[in-house]
Amino acid sequence: MPGTLEHSLLAPSVWSSAYFDGRWIPGERTISVLEPATSSPLGRVGEVSCDAVDTLVGRATAGQVAWFGLSPDERAATLRRAAAILADSRDELVEMLIRETGGWRGKALAEFQAAVDELNYAASIPLEPEGVLLPSSVRGRKSMGRKIPLGVVGVITPWNFPLVLALRSVAPALAAGNAVVLKPDPQTAISGGVAIARALELAGLPEGAFILINGGAAVGEALTRAAGIRMITFTGSTAVGRQVGRTAGELLKKVSLELGGKSPFIVLDDADLDAAASAGAWNSFLHQGQICMAAGRHIVQGKVADAYVTKLAKKAEALRVGDPWREEVELGPIINDSQCARIAGIVEQSVAQGAQLVAGGTRQGRFYRPTVLTNVTPGMPAYDLEIFGPVAVVVTVEDDDQAIHVANDTEYGLSGAVRTASLDRGIYVAERVRSGMFHINDQTINDQAGVPFGGTGASGNGSRFGHPINHDEFTEWRWLTLGSGQKSYPY
Ligand code: NAD
């Protein structure tokens, strides 16, 4: 941890070895957060025991009352202050995002800005209409539908975009009048948890309205089960999302699941191939491919496949891989050794089954070279699985309909994109690919605070993030009537 941060948002003396329940409380045990590029420690956070989770959620239940008791203007102003505090901490947050996630500087800057945007968008929610005045079937009775907070919302997040993926739930959930208990991934507990707790603390959020707990799967499971949690928003793998969904369903809790992907990047035979190869390289290699919306398959028409692959491989070979904090590189390390071994295993097994390695396929420690695989067919792991690594998987098809078939040949449905000179062909494809998001003449990785973000199939359960959906997502409707007491009954 750099010693220069003592008077900053991330000053370790404030949060080191602690979790946050409105104050910084030393954990009985601690979790070490490591820099994936060097394995050196970035800090320690305080772990929470599973037994303590119910008590902490109870504290959030009380905190919610205080928070929702503030006027809408006060709640909006608190969120705007938190946005300004984050914005003022740009340099240290960007440094921590680079070092903690192993991401390229451009990715960290974009994530930082997106996180500030989430808070600013959310700050408008308290000032929006709270409901509707309904026609009443009873003379003299006023009938209203009102959006009310759910109570305490549990937020469980992954490591890859830790700051923005936490804030896209935390900010609107708070804005809608809920309290929040956040459990970030322990690998990125500083930018995914501490930074948010500090910004909200300094912004003057009432004690207990936001609680940060640290821990792994067991603590996430305890949070999902905690009696006081009315809604869970989970972002992460489909396998864990299914477990969270099962538990939440059994306990009748509202649940939002944003899960994995195998998004198609389709290149039709009339596409500008230089532009397509640039978009395709970005689509598979940005953040070492560790993005839910990354291109899972490059689906390329046969007529242009060789030319496209040549251009894509050239780009892959030119990219620099190394420590993104200390060196000028485009790709950093893979987040951990087991994920790096998994990526290598998928590539090796696919090659053993007949795929052709055109670029990359090598690694040094956690640093995996950007890789291009062709001749990939169904049944190979590179075709079937979400890789979550810098591997461009190229599948060749004959025509537009076969491209659509391959695009839909997956249980996932997060994002998608097509490159073509013909808008008509682009729309034909877009209307037939099953996904929550789709982009004509772009690539699959796109996000902003004011759009309906989310997937279908194994990529999610139909929940969406973004303005203006968030107000509905983080509240429930309540019917309220105001009568005069004069209504008569048969007995
Ligand atoms: P993961 O599912 O392993 O972990 C995510 C979070 O869940 C972590 O905080 C982890 O500690 C917690 N967790 C693990 N087991 C749990 C359990 N049984 N109960 C409750 N919580 C538990 O995911 P990951 O490997 O960190 O992230 C990568 C995955 O996330 C990829 O599949 C990626 O596509 C997906 N992802 C999706 C989106 C999206 O918006 N759709 C965004 C980013 C990442």
mmCIF file of N, CA and C and ligand atoms in Angstrom, residues 155-161 165 168 183-187 215-224 234-241 243-244 247 257-261 290-293 335-336 339 386 388 412 414 437 447 453-455 459-460 465, ligand 1:
data_model
loop_
_atom_site.group_PDB
_atom_site.id
_atom_site.type_symbol
_atom_site.label_atom_id
_atom_site.label_comp_id
_atom_site.label_asym_id
_atom_site.label_seq_id
_atom_site.Cartn_x
_atom_site.Cartn_y
_atom_site.Cartn_z
ATOM 1 N N VAL A 155 -25.920 -6.879 -1.369
ATOM 2 C CA VAL A 155 -25.248 -6.743 -2.663
ATOM 3 C C VAL A 155 -23.989 -7.618 -2.661
ATOM 4 N N ILE A 156 -23.889 -8.531 -3.617
ATOM 5 C CA ILE A 156 -22.719 -9.426 -3.726
ATOM 6 C C ILE A 156 -22.091 -9.199 -5.093
ATOM 7 N N THR A 157 -20.790 -8.921 -5.105
ATOM 8 C CA THR A 157 -20.163 -8.466 -6.353
ATOM 9 C C THR A 157 -18.895 -9.257 -6.706
ATOM 10 N N PRO A 158 -18.528 -9.238 -7.998
ATOM 11 C CA PRO A 158 -17.313 -9.926 -8.438
ATOM 12 C C PRO A 158 -16.111 -8.987 -8.408
ATOM 13 N N TRP A 159 -14.975 -9.500 -8.850
ATOM 14 C CA TRP A 159 -13.720 -8.756 -8.709
ATOM 15 C C TRP A 159 -13.374 -7.945 -9.955
ATOM 16 N N ASN A 160 -13.988 -8.213 -11.116
ATOM 17 C CA ASN A 160 -13.390 -7.709 -12.371
ATOM 18 C C ASN A 160 -13.569 -6.206 -12.596
ATOM 19 N N PHE A 161 -14.761 -5.663 -12.234
ATOM 20 C CA PHE A 161 -14.995 -4.206 -12.233
ATOM 21 C C PHE A 161 -15.564 -3.883 -10.852
ATOM 22 N N LEU A 165 -19.371 -2.186 -10.444
ATOM 23 C CA LEU A 165 -20.387 -3.239 -10.316
ATOM 24 C C LEU A 165 -21.012 -3.239 -8.924
ATOM 25 N N ARG A 168 -23.328 0.163 -8.992
ATOM 26 C CA ARG A 168 -24.542 0.142 -9.810
ATOM 27 C C ARG A 168 -25.718 -0.470 -9.047
ATOM 28 N N LYS A 183 -21.190 -7.131 0.124
ATOM 29 C CA LYS A 183 -20.090 -8.098 0.274
ATOM 30 C C LYS A 183 -19.328 -8.174 -1.049
ATOM 31 N N PRO A 184 -18.190 -7.482 -1.125
ATOM 32 C CA PRO A 184 -17.403 -7.543 -2.365
ATOM 33 C C PRO A 184 -16.604 -8.835 -2.446
ATOM 34 N N ASP A 185 -16.059 -9.099 -3.623
ATOM 35 C CA ASP A 185 -15.135 -10.224 -3.746
ATOM 36 C C ASP A 185 -13.896 -9.921 -2.907
ATOM 37 N N PRO A 186 -13.416 -10.891 -2.111
ATOM 38 C CA PRO A 186 -12.264 -10.598 -1.239
ATOM 39 C C PRO A 186 -10.989 -10.240 -2.002
ATOM 40 N N GLN A 187 -10.886 -10.636 -3.278
ATOM 41 C CA GLN A 187 -9.668 -10.298 -4.054
ATOM 42 C C GLN A 187 -9.576 -8.800 -4.336
ATOM 43 N N GLY A 215 -15.610 -11.226 3.205
ATOM 44 C CA GLY A 215 -15.557 -12.675 3.342
ATOM 45 C C GLY A 215 -15.773 -13.318 1.987
ATOM 46 N N GLY A 216 -15.743 -14.652 1.973
ATOM 47 C CA GLY A 216 -15.889 -15.381 0.723
ATOM 48 C C GLY A 216 -17.287 -15.958 0.565
ATOM 49 N N ALA A 217 -17.331 -17.169 -0.014
ATOM 50 C CA ALA A 217 -18.611 -17.791 -0.359
ATOM 51 C C ALA A 217 -19.514 -17.957 0.863
ATOM 52 N N ALA A 218 -18.942 -18.379 2.001
ATOM 53 C CA ALA A 218 -19.776 -18.664 3.176
ATOM 54 C C ALA A 218 -20.450 -17.390 3.689
ATOM 55 N N VAL A 219 -19.717 -16.277 3.653
ATOM 56 C CA VAL A 219 -20.308 -15.010 4.112
ATOM 57 C C VAL A 219 -21.377 -14.550 3.109
ATOM 58 N N GLY A 220 -21.115 -14.774 1.804
ATOM 59 C CA GLY A 220 -22.133 -14.451 0.792
ATOM 60 C C GLY A 220 -23.397 -15.267 0.991
ATOM 61 N N GLU A 221 -23.207 -16.528 1.306
ATOM 62 C CA GLU A 221 -24.350 -17.427 1.561
ATOM 63 C C GLU A 221 -25.118 -16.955 2.807
ATOM 64 N N ALA A 222 -24.368 -16.582 3.868
ATOM 65 C CA ALA A 222 -25.025 -16.104 5.096
ATOM 66 C C ALA A 222 -25.807 -14.824 4.821
ATOM 67 N N LEU A 223 -25.264 -13.959 3.975
ATOM 68 C CA LEU A 223 -25.966 -12.709 3.641
ATOM 69 C C LEU A 223 -27.253 -13.022 2.871
ATOM 70 N N THR A 224 -27.162 -13.957 1.934
ATOM 71 C CA THR A 224 -28.349 -14.315 1.149
ATOM 72 C C THR A 224 -29.442 -14.862 2.073
ATOM 73 N N PHE A 234 -27.018 -9.898 -7.081
ATOM 74 C CA PHE A 234 -25.799 -10.686 -7.234
ATOM 75 C C PHE A 234 -25.240 -10.479 -8.634
ATOM 76 N N THR A 235 -23.966 -10.155 -8.749
ATOM 77 C CA THR A 235 -23.274 -10.138 -10.036
ATOM 78 C C THR A 235 -22.105 -11.103 -9.917
ATOM 79 N N GLY A 236 -22.047 -12.071 -10.831
ATOM 80 C CA GLY A 236 -20.960 -13.039 -10.784
ATOM 81 C C GLY A 236 -21.227 -14.184 -11.732
ATOM 82 N N SER A 237 -20.656 -15.329 -11.410
ATOM 83 C CA SER A 237 -20.746 -16.471 -12.322
ATOM 84 C C SER A 237 -22.146 -17.086 -12.306
ATOM 85 N N THR A 238 -22.469 -17.760 -13.399
ATOM 86 C CA THR A 238 -23.787 -18.393 -13.497
ATOM 87 C C THR A 238 -23.921 -19.512 -12.466
ATOM 88 N N ALA A 239 -22.832 -20.253 -12.221
ATOM 89 C CA ALA A 239 -22.919 -21.364 -11.261
ATOM 90 C C ALA A 239 -23.300 -20.840 -9.875
ATOM 91 N N VAL A 240 -22.629 -19.787 -9.413
ATOM 92 C CA VAL A 240 -22.951 -19.248 -8.082
ATOM 93 C C VAL A 240 -24.309 -18.539 -8.124
ATOM 94 N N GLY A 241 -24.602 -17.867 -9.231
ATOM 95 C CA GLY A 241 -25.893 -17.185 -9.366
ATOM 96 C C GLY A 241 -27.067 -18.154 -9.205
ATOM 97 N N GLN A 243 -27.083 -20.833 -7.374
ATOM 98 C CA GLN A 243 -27.208 -21.142 -5.926
ATOM 99 C C GLN A 243 -27.889 -19.996 -5.184
ATOM 100 N N VAL A 244 -27.435 -18.771 -5.482
ATOM 101 C CA VAL A 244 -28.017 -17.592 -4.813
ATOM 102 C C VAL A 244 -29.512 -17.521 -5.147
ATOM 103 N N THR A 247 -31.513 -20.171 -3.165
ATOM 104 C CA THR A 247 -31.696 -19.805 -1.749
ATOM 105 C C THR A 247 -32.692 -18.659 -1.618
ATOM 106 N N LEU A 257 -30.112 -11.186 -10.669
ATOM 107 C CA LEU A 257 -28.927 -11.978 -11.009
ATOM 108 C C LEU A 257 -28.341 -11.491 -12.326
ATOM 109 N N GLU A 258 -27.098 -11.026 -12.294
ATOM 110 C CA GLU A 258 -26.379 -10.604 -13.509
ATOM 111 C C GLU A 258 -25.180 -11.531 -13.640
ATOM 112 N N LEU A 259 -25.197 -12.411 -14.645
ATOM 113 C CA LEU A 259 -24.290 -13.560 -14.631
ATOM 114 C C LEU A 259 -23.351 -13.577 -15.838
ATOM 115 N N GLY A 260 -22.869 -14.749 -16.184
ATOM 116 C CA GLY A 260 -21.838 -14.881 -17.207
ATOM 117 C C GLY A 260 -22.353 -14.692 -18.625
ATOM 118 N N GLY A 261 -21.443 -14.843 -19.601
ATOM 119 C CA GLY A 261 -21.837 -14.640 -20.989
ATOM 120 C C GLY A 261 -20.964 -15.406 -21.964
ATOM 121 N N GLN A 290 -11.442 -10.589 -19.308
ATOM 122 C CA GLN A 290 -12.152 -10.921 -18.063
ATOM 123 C C GLN A 290 -13.345 -9.977 -17.879
ATOM 124 N N ILE A 291 -14.215 -9.997 -18.858
ATOM 125 C CA ILE A 291 -15.401 -9.133 -18.867
ATOM 126 C C ILE A 291 -16.594 -9.993 -19.263
ATOM 127 N N CYS A 292 -17.689 -9.833 -18.523
ATOM 128 C CA CYS A 292 -18.875 -10.662 -18.813
ATOM 129 C C CYS A 292 -19.349 -10.495 -20.247
ATOM 130 N N MET A 293 -19.197 -9.273 -20.815
ATOM 131 C CA MET A 293 -19.685 -8.993 -22.174
ATOM 132 C C MET A 293 -18.649 -9.282 -23.251
ATOM 133 N N ILE A 335 -6.323 -12.650 -13.042
ATOM 134 C CA ILE A 335 -6.554 -12.319 -11.629
ATOM 135 C C ILE A 335 -5.893 -13.288 -10.654
ATOM 136 N N ASN A 336 -5.854 -14.582 -10.979
ATOM 137 C CA ASN A 336 -5.212 -15.518 -10.043
ATOM 138 C C ASN A 336 -4.699 -16.746 -10.797
ATOM 139 N N GLN A 339 -7.374 -19.322 -12.262
ATOM 140 C CA GLN A 339 -8.072 -18.859 -13.471
ATOM 141 C C GLN A 339 -7.125 -18.905 -14.671
ATOM 142 N N GLU A 386 -17.673 -20.181 -21.201
ATOM 143 C CA GLU A 386 -17.198 -18.811 -20.991
ATOM 144 C C GLU A 386 -15.741 -18.927 -20.546
ATOM 145 N N PHE A 388 -13.349 -16.279 -20.010
ATOM 146 C CA PHE A 388 -12.921 -15.238 -19.083
ATOM 147 C C PHE A 388 -11.406 -15.080 -19.131
ATOM 148 N N TYR A 412 -26.201 -18.876 -22.752
ATOM 149 C CA TYR A 412 -26.080 -17.479 -22.313
ATOM 150 C C TYR A 412 -26.818 -16.539 -23.256
ATOM 151 N N LEU A 414 -26.126 -12.528 -23.000
ATOM 152 C CA LEU A 414 -25.852 -11.223 -22.378
ATOM 153 C C LEU A 414 -25.805 -10.107 -23.431
ATOM 154 N N MET A 437 -28.686 -7.372 -24.741
ATOM 155 C CA MET A 437 -28.119 -6.147 -25.318
ATOM 156 C C MET A 437 -27.527 -6.517 -26.674
ATOM 157 N N ASP A 447 -21.455 -0.180 -21.876
ATOM 158 C CA ASP A 447 -22.249 0.024 -20.658
ATOM 159 C C ASP A 447 -22.330 1.520 -20.385
ATOM 160 N N PHE A 453 -29.337 -2.456 -18.579
ATOM 161 C CA PHE A 453 -28.219 -3.406 -18.668
ATOM 162 C C PHE A 453 -28.644 -4.742 -18.077
ATOM 163 N N GLY A 454 -28.439 -5.810 -18.846
ATOM 164 C CA GLY A 454 -28.719 -7.131 -18.287
ATOM 165 C C GLY A 454 -28.848 -8.170 -19.374
ATOM 166 N N GLY A 455 -28.957 -9.428 -18.944
ATOM 167 C CA GLY A 455 -28.967 -10.519 -19.902
ATOM 168 C C GLY A 455 -30.187 -11.391 -19.792
ATOM 169 N N SER A 459 -27.545 -15.845 -18.548
ATOM 170 C CA SER A 459 -26.853 -14.597 -18.193
ATOM 171 C C SER A 459 -27.609 -13.781 -17.155
ATOM 172 N N GLY A 460 -28.795 -14.209 -16.774
ATOM 173 C CA GLY A 460 -29.509 -13.451 -15.745
ATOM 174 C C GLY A 460 -30.954 -13.891 -15.634
ATOM 175 N N PHE A 465 -30.269 -3.323 -14.765
ATOM 176 C CA PHE A 465 -29.729 -2.161 -14.078
ATOM 177 C C PHE A 465 -29.867 -0.952 -14.981
HETATM 178 P P1 NAD B 1 -18.105 -15.663 -8.615
HETATM 179 O O1 NAD B 1 -19.497 -16.102 -8.895
HETATM 180 O O2 NAD B 1 -17.089 -16.682 -8.313
HETATM 181 O O3 NAD B 1 -18.077 -14.641 -7.371
HETATM 182 C C1 NAD B 1 -18.883 -13.501 -7.317
HETATM 183 C C2 NAD B 1 -19.169 -13.144 -5.863
HETATM 184 O O4 NAD B 1 -19.959 -14.166 -5.267
HETATM 185 C C3 NAD B 1 -17.945 -12.989 -4.985
HETATM 186 O O5 NAD B 1 -18.147 -11.907 -4.102
HETATM 187 C C4 NAD B 1 -17.904 -14.305 -4.213
HETATM 188 O O6 NAD B 1 -17.242 -14.204 -2.971
HETATM 189 C C5 NAD B 1 -19.394 -14.556 -4.013
HETATM 190 N N1 NAD B 1 -19.795 -15.940 -3.774
HETATM 191 C C6 NAD B 1 -19.140 -17.078 -4.131
HETATM 192 N N2 NAD B 1 -19.872 -18.154 -3.761
HETATM 193 C C7 NAD B 1 -21.004 -17.691 -3.174
HETATM 194 C C8 NAD B 1 -22.160 -18.311 -2.614
HETATM 195 N N3 NAD B 1 -22.290 -19.638 -2.578
HETATM 196 N N4 NAD B 1 -23.151 -17.533 -2.124
HETATM 197 C C9 NAD B 1 -23.053 -16.187 -2.173
HETATM 198 N N5 NAD B 1 -21.971 -15.529 -2.691
HETATM 199 C C10 NAD B 1 -20.960 -16.279 -3.187
HETATM 200 O O7 NAD B 1 -17.700 -14.764 -9.871
HETATM 201 P P2 NAD B 1 -16.276 -14.207 -10.303
HETATM 202 O O8 NAD B 1 -15.425 -15.335 -10.743
HETATM 203 O O9 NAD B 1 -15.736 -13.305 -9.273
HETATM 204 O O10 NAD B 1 -16.681 -13.293 -11.544
HETATM 205 C C11 NAD B 1 -16.647 -13.734 -12.840
HETATM 206 C C12 NAD B 1 -18.043 -14.071 -13.324
HETATM 207 O O11 NAD B 1 -18.917 -12.972 -13.134
HETATM 208 C C13 NAD B 1 -18.053 -14.345 -14.823
HETATM 209 O O12 NAD B 1 -18.900 -15.420 -15.085
HETATM 210 C C14 NAD B 1 -18.616 -13.053 -15.403
HETATM 211 O O13 NAD B 1 -19.216 -13.215 -16.673
HETATM 212 C C15 NAD B 1 -19.598 -12.657 -14.350
HETATM 213 N N6 NAD B 1 -19.903 -11.228 -14.420
HETATM 214 C C16 NAD B 1 -21.136 -10.845 -14.833
HETATM 215 C C17 NAD B 1 -21.445 -9.499 -14.971
HETATM 216 C C18 NAD B 1 -22.796 -9.050 -15.459
HETATM 217 O O14 NAD B 1 -23.117 -7.870 -15.329
HETATM 218 N N7 NAD B 1 -23.607 -9.915 -16.051
HETATM 219 C C19 NAD B 1 -20.473 -8.541 -14.639
HETATM 220 C C20 NAD B 1 -19.224 -8.965 -14.214
HETATM 221 C C21 NAD B 1 -18.942 -10.320 -14.098
#
